XYZ file of C-alpha atoms in Angstrom:
576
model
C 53.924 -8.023 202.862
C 56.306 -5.955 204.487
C 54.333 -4.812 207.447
C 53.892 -8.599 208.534
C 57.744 -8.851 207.922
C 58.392 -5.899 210.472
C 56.107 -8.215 213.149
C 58.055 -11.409 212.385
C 61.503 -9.984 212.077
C 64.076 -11.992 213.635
C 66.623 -9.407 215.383
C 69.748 -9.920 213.294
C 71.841 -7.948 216.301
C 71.296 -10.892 219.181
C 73.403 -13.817 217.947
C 71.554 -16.082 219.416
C 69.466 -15.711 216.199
C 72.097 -16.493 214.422
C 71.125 -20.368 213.495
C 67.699 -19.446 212.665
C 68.581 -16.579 210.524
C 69.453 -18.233 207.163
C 66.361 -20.811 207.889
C 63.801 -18.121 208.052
C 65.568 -15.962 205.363
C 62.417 -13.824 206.211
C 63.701 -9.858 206.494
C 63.688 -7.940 203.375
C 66.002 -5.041 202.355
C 64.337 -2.272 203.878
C 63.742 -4.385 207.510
C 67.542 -4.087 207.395
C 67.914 -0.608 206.462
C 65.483 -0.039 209.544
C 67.225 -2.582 212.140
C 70.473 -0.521 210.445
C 69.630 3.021 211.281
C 68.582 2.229 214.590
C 70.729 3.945 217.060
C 72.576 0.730 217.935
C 70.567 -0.473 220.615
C 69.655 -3.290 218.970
C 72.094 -6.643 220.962
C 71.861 -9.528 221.747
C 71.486 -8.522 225.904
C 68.391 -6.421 224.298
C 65.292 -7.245 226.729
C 62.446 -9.231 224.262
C 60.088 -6.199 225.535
C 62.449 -3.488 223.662
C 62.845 -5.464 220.634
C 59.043 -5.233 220.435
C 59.081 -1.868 220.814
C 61.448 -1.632 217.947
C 59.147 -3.710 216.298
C 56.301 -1.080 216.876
C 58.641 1.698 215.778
C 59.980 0.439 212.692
C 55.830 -0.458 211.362
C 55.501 3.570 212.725
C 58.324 4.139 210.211
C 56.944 2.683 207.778
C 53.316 3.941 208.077
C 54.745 7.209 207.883
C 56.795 6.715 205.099
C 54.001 5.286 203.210
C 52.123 9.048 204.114
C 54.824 11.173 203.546
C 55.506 9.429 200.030
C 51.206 9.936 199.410
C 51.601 5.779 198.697
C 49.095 6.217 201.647
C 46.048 7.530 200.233
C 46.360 5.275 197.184
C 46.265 1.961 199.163
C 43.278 -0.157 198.298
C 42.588 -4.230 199.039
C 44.767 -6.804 199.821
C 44.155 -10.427 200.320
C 44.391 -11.710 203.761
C 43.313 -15.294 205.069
C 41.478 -15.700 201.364
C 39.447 -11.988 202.115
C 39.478 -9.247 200.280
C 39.797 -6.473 203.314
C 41.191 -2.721 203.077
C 44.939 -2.742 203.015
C 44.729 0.062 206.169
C 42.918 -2.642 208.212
C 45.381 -5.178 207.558
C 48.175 -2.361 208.029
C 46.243 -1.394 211.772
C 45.830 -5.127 212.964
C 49.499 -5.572 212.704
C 49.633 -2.860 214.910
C 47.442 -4.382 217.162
C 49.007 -7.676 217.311
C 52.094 -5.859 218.277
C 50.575 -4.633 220.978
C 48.892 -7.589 222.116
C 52.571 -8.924 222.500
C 54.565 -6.183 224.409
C 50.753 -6.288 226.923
C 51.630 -10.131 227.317
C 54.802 -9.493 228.163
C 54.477 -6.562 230.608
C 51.535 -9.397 232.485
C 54.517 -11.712 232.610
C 55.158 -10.676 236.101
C 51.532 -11.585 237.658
C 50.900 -14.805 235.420
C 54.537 -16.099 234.675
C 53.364 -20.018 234.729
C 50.190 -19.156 232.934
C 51.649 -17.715 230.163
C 54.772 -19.609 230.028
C 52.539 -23.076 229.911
C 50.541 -21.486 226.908
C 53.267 -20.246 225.131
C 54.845 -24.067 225.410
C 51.645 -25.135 224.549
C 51.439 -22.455 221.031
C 55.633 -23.799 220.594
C 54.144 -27.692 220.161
C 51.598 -27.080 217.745
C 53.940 -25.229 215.328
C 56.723 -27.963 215.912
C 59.124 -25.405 217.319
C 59.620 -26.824 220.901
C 62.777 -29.107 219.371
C 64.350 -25.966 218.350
C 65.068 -24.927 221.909
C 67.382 -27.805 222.699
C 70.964 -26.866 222.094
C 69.967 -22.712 221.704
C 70.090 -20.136 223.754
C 66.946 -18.877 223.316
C 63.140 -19.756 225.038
C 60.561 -20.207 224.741
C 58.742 -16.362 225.027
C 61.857 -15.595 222.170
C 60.169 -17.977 219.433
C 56.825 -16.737 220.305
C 56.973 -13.281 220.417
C 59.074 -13.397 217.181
C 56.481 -14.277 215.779
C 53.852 -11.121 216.508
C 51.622 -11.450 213.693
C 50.301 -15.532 214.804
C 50.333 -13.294 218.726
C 46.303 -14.453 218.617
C 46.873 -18.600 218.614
C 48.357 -17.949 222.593
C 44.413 -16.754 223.286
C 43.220 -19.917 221.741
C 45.604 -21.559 223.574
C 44.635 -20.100 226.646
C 40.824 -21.310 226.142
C 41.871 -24.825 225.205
C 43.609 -25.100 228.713
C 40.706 -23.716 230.591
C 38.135 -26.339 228.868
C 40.622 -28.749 229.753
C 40.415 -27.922 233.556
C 36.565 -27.642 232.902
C 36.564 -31.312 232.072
C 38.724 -32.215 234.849
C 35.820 -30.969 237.605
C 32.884 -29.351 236.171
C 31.065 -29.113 238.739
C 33.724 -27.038 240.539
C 35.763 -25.054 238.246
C 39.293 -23.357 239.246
C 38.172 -19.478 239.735
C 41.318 -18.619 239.979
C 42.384 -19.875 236.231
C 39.302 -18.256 235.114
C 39.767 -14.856 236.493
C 43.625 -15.528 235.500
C 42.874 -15.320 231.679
C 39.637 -13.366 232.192
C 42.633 -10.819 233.281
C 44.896 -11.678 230.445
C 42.127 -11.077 227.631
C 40.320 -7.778 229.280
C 44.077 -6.314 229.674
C 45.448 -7.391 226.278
C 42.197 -6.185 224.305
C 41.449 -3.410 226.414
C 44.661 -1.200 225.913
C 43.863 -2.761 221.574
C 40.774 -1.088 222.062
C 41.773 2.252 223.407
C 44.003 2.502 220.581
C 41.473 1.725 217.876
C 39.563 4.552 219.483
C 42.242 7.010 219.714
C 44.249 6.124 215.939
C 41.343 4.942 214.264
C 41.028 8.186 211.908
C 44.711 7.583 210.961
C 43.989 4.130 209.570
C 40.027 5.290 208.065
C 39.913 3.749 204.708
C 37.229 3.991 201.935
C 35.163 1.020 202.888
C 34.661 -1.785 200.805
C 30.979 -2.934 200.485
C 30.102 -5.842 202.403
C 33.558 -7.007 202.819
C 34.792 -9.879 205.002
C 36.580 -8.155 207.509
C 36.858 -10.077 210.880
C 39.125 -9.185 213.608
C 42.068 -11.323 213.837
C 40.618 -14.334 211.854
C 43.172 -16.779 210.667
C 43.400 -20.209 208.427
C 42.497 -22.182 211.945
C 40.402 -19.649 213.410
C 38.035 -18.171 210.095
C 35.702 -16.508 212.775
C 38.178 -14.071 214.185
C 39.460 -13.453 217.834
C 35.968 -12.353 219.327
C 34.718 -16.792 219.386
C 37.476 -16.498 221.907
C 36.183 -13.536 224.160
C 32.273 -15.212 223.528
C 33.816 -18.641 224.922
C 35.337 -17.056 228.045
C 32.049 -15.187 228.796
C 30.639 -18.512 228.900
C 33.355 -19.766 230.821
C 33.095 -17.111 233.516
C 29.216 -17.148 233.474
C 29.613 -20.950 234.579
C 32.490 -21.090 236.435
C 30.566 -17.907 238.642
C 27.034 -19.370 238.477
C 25.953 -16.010 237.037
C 22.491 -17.846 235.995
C 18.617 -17.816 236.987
C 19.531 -19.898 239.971
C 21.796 -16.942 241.605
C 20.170 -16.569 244.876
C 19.754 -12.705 245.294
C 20.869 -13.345 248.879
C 24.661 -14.043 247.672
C 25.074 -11.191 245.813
C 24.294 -8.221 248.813
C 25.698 -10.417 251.408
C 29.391 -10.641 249.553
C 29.112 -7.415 247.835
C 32.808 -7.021 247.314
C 33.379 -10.036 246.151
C 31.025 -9.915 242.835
C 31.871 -5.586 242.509
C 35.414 -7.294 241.260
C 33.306 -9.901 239.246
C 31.224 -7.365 237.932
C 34.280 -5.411 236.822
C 35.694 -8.631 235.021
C 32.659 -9.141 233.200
C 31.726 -5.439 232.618
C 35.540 -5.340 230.482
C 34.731 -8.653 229.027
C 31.353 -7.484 227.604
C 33.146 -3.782 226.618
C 35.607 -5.724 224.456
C 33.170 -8.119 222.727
C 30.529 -5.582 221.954
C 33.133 -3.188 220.311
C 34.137 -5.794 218.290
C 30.782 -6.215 216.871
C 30.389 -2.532 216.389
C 33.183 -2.524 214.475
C 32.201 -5.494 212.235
C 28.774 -4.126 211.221
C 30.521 -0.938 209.822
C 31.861 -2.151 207.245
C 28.515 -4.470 205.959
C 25.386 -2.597 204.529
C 23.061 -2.356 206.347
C 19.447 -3.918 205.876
C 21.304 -6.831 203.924
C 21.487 -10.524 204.816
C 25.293 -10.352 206.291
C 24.520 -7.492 208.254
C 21.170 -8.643 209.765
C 23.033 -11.964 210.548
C 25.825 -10.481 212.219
C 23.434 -7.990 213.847
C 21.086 -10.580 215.413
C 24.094 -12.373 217.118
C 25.190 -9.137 218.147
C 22.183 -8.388 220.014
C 21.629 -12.248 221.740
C 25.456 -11.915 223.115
C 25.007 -8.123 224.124
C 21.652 -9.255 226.269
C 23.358 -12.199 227.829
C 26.541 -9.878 228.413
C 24.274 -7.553 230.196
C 21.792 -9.959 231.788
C 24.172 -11.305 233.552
C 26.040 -7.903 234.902
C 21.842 -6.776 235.733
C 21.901 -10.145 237.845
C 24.760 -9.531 239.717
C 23.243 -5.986 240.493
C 25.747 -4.192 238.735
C 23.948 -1.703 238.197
C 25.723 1.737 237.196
C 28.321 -0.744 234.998
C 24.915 -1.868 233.142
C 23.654 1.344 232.166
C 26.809 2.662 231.294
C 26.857 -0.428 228.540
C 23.443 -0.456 227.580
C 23.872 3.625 227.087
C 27.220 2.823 224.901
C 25.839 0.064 222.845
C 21.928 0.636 222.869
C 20.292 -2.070 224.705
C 17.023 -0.782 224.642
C 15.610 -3.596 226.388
C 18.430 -3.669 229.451
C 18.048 -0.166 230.118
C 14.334 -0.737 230.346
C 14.533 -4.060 232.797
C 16.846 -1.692 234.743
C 14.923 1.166 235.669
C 11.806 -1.391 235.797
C 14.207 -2.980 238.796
C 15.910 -0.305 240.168
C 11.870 1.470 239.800
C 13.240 4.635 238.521
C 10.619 6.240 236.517
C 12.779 9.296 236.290
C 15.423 7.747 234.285
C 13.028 5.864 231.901
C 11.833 9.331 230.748
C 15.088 10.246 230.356
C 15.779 7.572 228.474
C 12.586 8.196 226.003
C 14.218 11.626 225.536
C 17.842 10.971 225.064
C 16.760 7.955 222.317
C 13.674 9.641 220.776
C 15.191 9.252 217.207
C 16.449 6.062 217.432
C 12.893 4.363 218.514
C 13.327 3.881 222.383
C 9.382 4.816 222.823
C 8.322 1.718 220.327
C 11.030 -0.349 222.054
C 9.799 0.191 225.735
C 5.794 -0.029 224.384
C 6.908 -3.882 222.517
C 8.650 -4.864 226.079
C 5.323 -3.962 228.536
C 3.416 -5.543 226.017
C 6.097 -8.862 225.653
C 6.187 -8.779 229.849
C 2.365 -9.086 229.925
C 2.446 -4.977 231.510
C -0.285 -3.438 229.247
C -1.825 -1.265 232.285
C 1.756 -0.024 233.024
C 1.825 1.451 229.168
C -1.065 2.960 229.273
C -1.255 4.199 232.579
C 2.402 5.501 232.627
C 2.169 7.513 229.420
C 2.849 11.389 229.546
C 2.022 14.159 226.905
C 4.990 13.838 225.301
C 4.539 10.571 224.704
C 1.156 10.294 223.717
C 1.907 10.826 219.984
C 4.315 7.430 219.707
C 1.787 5.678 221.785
C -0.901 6.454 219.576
C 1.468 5.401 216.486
C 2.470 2.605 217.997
C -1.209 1.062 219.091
C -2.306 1.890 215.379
C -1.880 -2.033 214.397
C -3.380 -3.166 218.682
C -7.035 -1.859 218.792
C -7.418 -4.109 221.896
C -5.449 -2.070 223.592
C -5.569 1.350 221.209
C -9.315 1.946 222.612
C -7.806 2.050 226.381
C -5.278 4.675 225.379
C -8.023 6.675 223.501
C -10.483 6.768 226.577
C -7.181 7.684 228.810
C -6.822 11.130 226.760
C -10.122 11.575 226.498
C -10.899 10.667 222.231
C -14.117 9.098 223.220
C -15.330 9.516 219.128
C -12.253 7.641 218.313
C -12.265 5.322 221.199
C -16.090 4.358 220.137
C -15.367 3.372 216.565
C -12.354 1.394 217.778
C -14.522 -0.483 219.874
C -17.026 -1.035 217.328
C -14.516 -2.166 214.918
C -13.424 -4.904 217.861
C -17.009 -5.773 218.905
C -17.585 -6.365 214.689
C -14.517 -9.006 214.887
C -15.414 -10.708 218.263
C -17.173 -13.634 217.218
C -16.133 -16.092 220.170
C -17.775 -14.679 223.111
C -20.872 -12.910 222.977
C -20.572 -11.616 226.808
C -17.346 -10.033 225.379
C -18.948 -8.661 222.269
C -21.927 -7.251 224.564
C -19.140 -5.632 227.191
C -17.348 -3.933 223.797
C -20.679 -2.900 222.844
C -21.565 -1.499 226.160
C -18.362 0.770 226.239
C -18.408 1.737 222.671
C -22.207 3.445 223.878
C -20.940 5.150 226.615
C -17.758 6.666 224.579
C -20.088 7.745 221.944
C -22.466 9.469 224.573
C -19.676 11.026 226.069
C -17.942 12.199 222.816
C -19.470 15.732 221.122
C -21.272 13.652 218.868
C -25.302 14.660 219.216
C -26.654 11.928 217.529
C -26.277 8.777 219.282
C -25.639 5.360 217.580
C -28.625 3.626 217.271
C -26.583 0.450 216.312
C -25.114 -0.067 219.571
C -28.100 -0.543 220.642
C -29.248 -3.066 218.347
C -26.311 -4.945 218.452
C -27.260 -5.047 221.915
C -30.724 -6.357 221.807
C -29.374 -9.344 219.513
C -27.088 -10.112 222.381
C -29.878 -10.297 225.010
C -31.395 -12.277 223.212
C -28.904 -14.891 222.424
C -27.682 -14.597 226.056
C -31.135 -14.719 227.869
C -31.601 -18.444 225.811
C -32.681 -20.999 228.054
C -31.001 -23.845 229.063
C -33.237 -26.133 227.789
C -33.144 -24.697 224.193
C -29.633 -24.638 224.466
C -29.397 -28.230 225.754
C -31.820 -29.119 222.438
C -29.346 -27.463 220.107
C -26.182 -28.783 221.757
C -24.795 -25.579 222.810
C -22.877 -24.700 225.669
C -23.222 -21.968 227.907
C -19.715 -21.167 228.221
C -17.998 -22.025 225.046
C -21.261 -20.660 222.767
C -19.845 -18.569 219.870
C -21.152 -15.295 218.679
C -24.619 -16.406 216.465
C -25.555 -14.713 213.527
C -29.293 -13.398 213.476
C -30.416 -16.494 211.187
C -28.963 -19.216 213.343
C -30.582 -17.173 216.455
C -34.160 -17.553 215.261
C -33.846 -20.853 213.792
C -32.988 -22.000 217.808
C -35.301 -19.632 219.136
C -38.268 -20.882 216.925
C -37.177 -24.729 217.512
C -39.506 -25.428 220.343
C -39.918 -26.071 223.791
C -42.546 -28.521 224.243
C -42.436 -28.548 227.545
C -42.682 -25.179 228.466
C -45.490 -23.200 225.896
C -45.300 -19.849 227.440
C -41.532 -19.879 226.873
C -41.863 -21.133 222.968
C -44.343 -18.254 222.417
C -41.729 -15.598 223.981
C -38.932 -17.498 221.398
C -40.998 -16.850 219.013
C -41.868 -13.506 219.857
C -38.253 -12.801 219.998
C -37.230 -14.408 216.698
C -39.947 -11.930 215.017
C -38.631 -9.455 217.056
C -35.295 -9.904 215.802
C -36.067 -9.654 211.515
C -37.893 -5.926 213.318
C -34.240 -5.142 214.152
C -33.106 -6.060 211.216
C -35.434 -4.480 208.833
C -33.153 -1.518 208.378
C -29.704 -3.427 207.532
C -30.933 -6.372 205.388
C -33.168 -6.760 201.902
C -36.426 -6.706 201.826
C -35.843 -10.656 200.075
C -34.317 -11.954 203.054
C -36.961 -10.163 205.772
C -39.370 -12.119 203.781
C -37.728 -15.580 203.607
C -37.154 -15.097 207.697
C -40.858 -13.899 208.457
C -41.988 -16.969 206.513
C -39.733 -19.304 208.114
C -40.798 -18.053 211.667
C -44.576 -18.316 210.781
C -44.288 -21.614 209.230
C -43.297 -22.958 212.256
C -45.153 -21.253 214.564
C -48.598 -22.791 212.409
C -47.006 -26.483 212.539
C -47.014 -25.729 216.294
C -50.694 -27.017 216.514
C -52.215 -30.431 215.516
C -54.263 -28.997 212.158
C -56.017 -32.733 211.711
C -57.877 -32.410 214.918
C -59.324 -29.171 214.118
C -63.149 -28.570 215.321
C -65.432 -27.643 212.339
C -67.669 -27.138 214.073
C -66.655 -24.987 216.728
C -63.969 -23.303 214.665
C -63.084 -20.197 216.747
C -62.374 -21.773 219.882
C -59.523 -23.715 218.245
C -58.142 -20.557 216.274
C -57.862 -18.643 219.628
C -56.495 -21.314 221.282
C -53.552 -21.946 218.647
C -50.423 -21.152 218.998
C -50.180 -19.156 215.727
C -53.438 -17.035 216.822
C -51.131 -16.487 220.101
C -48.302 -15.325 218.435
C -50.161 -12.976 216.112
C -52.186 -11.462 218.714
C -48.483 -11.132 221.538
C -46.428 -9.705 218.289
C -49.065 -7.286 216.679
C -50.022 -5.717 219.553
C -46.931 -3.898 219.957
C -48.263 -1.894 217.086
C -51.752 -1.375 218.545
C -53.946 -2.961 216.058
C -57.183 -4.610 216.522
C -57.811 -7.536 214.845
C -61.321 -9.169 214.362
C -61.823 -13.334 213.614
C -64.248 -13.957 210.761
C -64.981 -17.333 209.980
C -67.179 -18.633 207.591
């Protein structure tokens, strides 16, 4: 490809090229017409920095040659690294890499031995370090001739920091971190701010869900940004930016972690762009995208985490703004308690779903009452969309803007689900009674207040009939009518005034529900409770002869005469 030929040319003019020149055989026709029509500058006392700027003028050249000659617009895919990508991507990362080189070379003044050691370092693993001996060239000569394999020295520049790391983990060199923290943020950075600025000139028509990484290569199939991701960790250990980070360190040497801040805050910039620019060119909604997405979102909340830890906080919202981070712009104006700016915040992102965003975090932080209670007008309408699928919580909102019909049938829908505590059920109940009353409703709900009455009843049990039917007080479910009078009517030998009220009850209960069940089952249950109520008494000692006595004294006769008198009838014994 000729644009990677105009990153690896090998300048013909400096004859101390001249043994390599036949070897790499490398620079086709039109590199020489280039190198040719150059205005002579081109020698072999030409500084390595303006031979890269040659570099970047002849692939200028060229780029506009390909425009001028409408080649441009035609350009489709080529195959790079075994991908299919855009030809204008491939055409633009040249560019880059170019870059990248005369940005290393202009940091060759603050980190010389650095850079020299991991160029050496690059030299070995491509056997070229025996082609220094007997030459007049170095070592920065091979490896910037080589522009377009500029993103193994970054690699190179990890491996020697895990090295040190290895040496003395527990106390890393800070210096050698900040060092190539320095290198990468500089490097990248001015990458990045051309991307922004020439990025329309190299806008091609994207190809679906192709495998475009940034700088990936045959060693390195996951592109440049595993790099940046590995020195973030780096730095985050080397600094201790953790959960243990003692809140005292950080105001007491507040110069000292601004300039961390400001290392990590470019560190985070770079990596996050990357991503952006990955998930452009993948549909999204399918499985590549949400992949990538997902890992984009876990790096940008440790990025940011860790800049919200330091108390960095104007370089955090100026990130979170940039790349979305719903979540850290919400932990930051929880921490910084700027109300202000969260409503802001709602209004700025309203389209992209900031409301739902901050509503799943109270609720994920355990800060219900803060929701509820913090909610304005304008964002009553995505509160009340959101709490559609949370009626525990829906009801509260409803009763805070003052739907008290709506707010009662929530709660009734709740109290119909609660089945695990009746003092709960009975407290839903309660509420759902007084939001009804209060609502313009007239007619009241007369099935709060049955519910009600079952509840007494199950809750006023005694503990010796509860003790009988091995229930618990504290762990007793919910009880359905049936099982209630089938406890109720199970005795209480012990105590017969209480066993007659049980019974009372239980007959009281099939009153109640008279108007929700069939007349088959009100039957079944009336017999049940009577049954039991006559094998109460001890028929086989019954008193012929003084018959009466021994119906009044029964506990059936007892029953009959407590229940029916509610209704006011008189009944009169005949006996034969």
């Amino acid at each position: 490809m000729i644009s990677a030929d105009i990153c690896d040319h090998i300048p013909h003019a400096d004859p101390r090229w001249s043994d390599f020149i036949e070897a790499e055989n490398s620079v086709d026709s039109l590199m020489m017409r280039l190198e040719d029509s150059g205005s002579g500058s081109v020698s072999g006392s030409v500084m390595i920095s303006n031979q890269l700027e040659e570099k970047l003028s002849f692939h200028q050249q060229y780029i506009d040659l390909l425009r001028q000659t409408h080649v441009w617009e035609l350009l489709q895919s080529s195959t790079s690294n075994e991908s299919r990508l855009p030809t204008r991507l491939i055409l633009c990362e040249h560019i880059e890499k170019l870059l990248a080189c005369l940005s290393l070379k202009k940091l060759q003044s603050r980190f010389g031995a650095i850079i020299e050691q991991t160029m050496k370092q690059v030299l070995q693993k491509r056997n070229l370090a025996t082609k220094l001996e007997n030459s007049h060239l170095t070592n920065q000569d091979l490896f910037y001739s080589k522009a377009t394999k500029v993103d193994d020295f970054f690699w190179e520049l990890i491996d020697l920091e895990q090295k040190e790391m290895n040496l003395d983990h527990s106390n890393p060199d800070e210096n050698l971190i900040i060092a190539v923290t320095d290198i990468i943020t500089n490097v990248f950075g001015e990458i990045c701010l051309y991307r922004q600025t020439n990025g329309s000139i190299y806008g091609s028509i994207i190809i679906a869900d192709c495998d475009f990484i940034v700088w990936n290569s045959e060693q390195h199939h996951s592109g440049i940004r595993d790099c940046w991701v590995k020195q973030l960790d780096f730095f985050v250990r080397c600094f201790q930016i953790d959960s243990t980070l003692s809140a005292i360190s950080v105001e007491t040497d507040d110069e000292r972690w601004n300039q961390i801040g400001q290392r990590l805050n470019d560190l985070t910039d770079i990596i996050c762009d990357n991503f952006v620019l990955q998930l452009k060119y993948l549909t999204e909604g399918n499985e590549k995208h949400s992949t990538l997405r997902r890992q984009f979102e876990s790096i940008r909340s440790k990025c940011l985490e860790s800049l919200l830890r330091i108390k960095q906080y104007n370089r955090v919202a100026l990130l979170a703004e940039k790349y979305e981070d719903f979540d850290i712009l919400i932990k930051l104006c929880e921490e910084t308690d700027n109300q202000d700016q969260l409503n802001h915040y709602t209004k700025r992102f309203e389209c992209k779903g900031f409301s739902k965003n901050l509503f799943e975090w109270y609720l994920k932080e355990g800060k219900q009452a803060k929701m509820l209670s913090s909610s304005t007008i304008s964002s009553n309408d995505d509160l009340d969309e959101f709490l559609k699928n949370h009626d525990t919580l829906k009801w509260l909102h409803q009763l805070h803007i003052k739907k008290f019909s709506e707010a009662s049938q929530t709660l009734e829908k709740l109290s119909s689900l609660e089945d695990q505590c009746p003092q709960r059920r009975k407290t839903m109940i309660s509420i759902a009674k007084l939001a009804s009353l209060a609502s313009d409703h007239s007619s009241p709900n007369t099935n709060f207040d049955d519910q009600l009455r079952l509840l007494d009843y199950q809750l006023n049990l005694s503990d010796e009939i509860l003790k009988k039917n091995s229930l618990e007080r504290n762990s007793m479910k919910v009880l359905k009518p049936r099982n209630l009078i089938e406890i109720l009517i199970s005795g209480d030998d012990n105590r017969p005034n209480e066993d007659l009220l049980n019974f009372k009850s239980a007959l009281d209960i099939v009153d109640i529900l008279r108007k929700y069940e069939t007349t088959e089952l009100i039957k079944e249950l009336e017999l049940l409770i009577w049954r039991q109520a006559f094998q109460k008494d001890d028929w086989h000692l019954f008193n012929t002869d003084s018959p009466d006595v021994y119906i009044r004294r029964s506990f059936i006769f007892q029953l009959a005469l407590s229940y029916f008198s509610k209704f006011n009838i008189r009944y009169r014994i005949i006996l034969d």
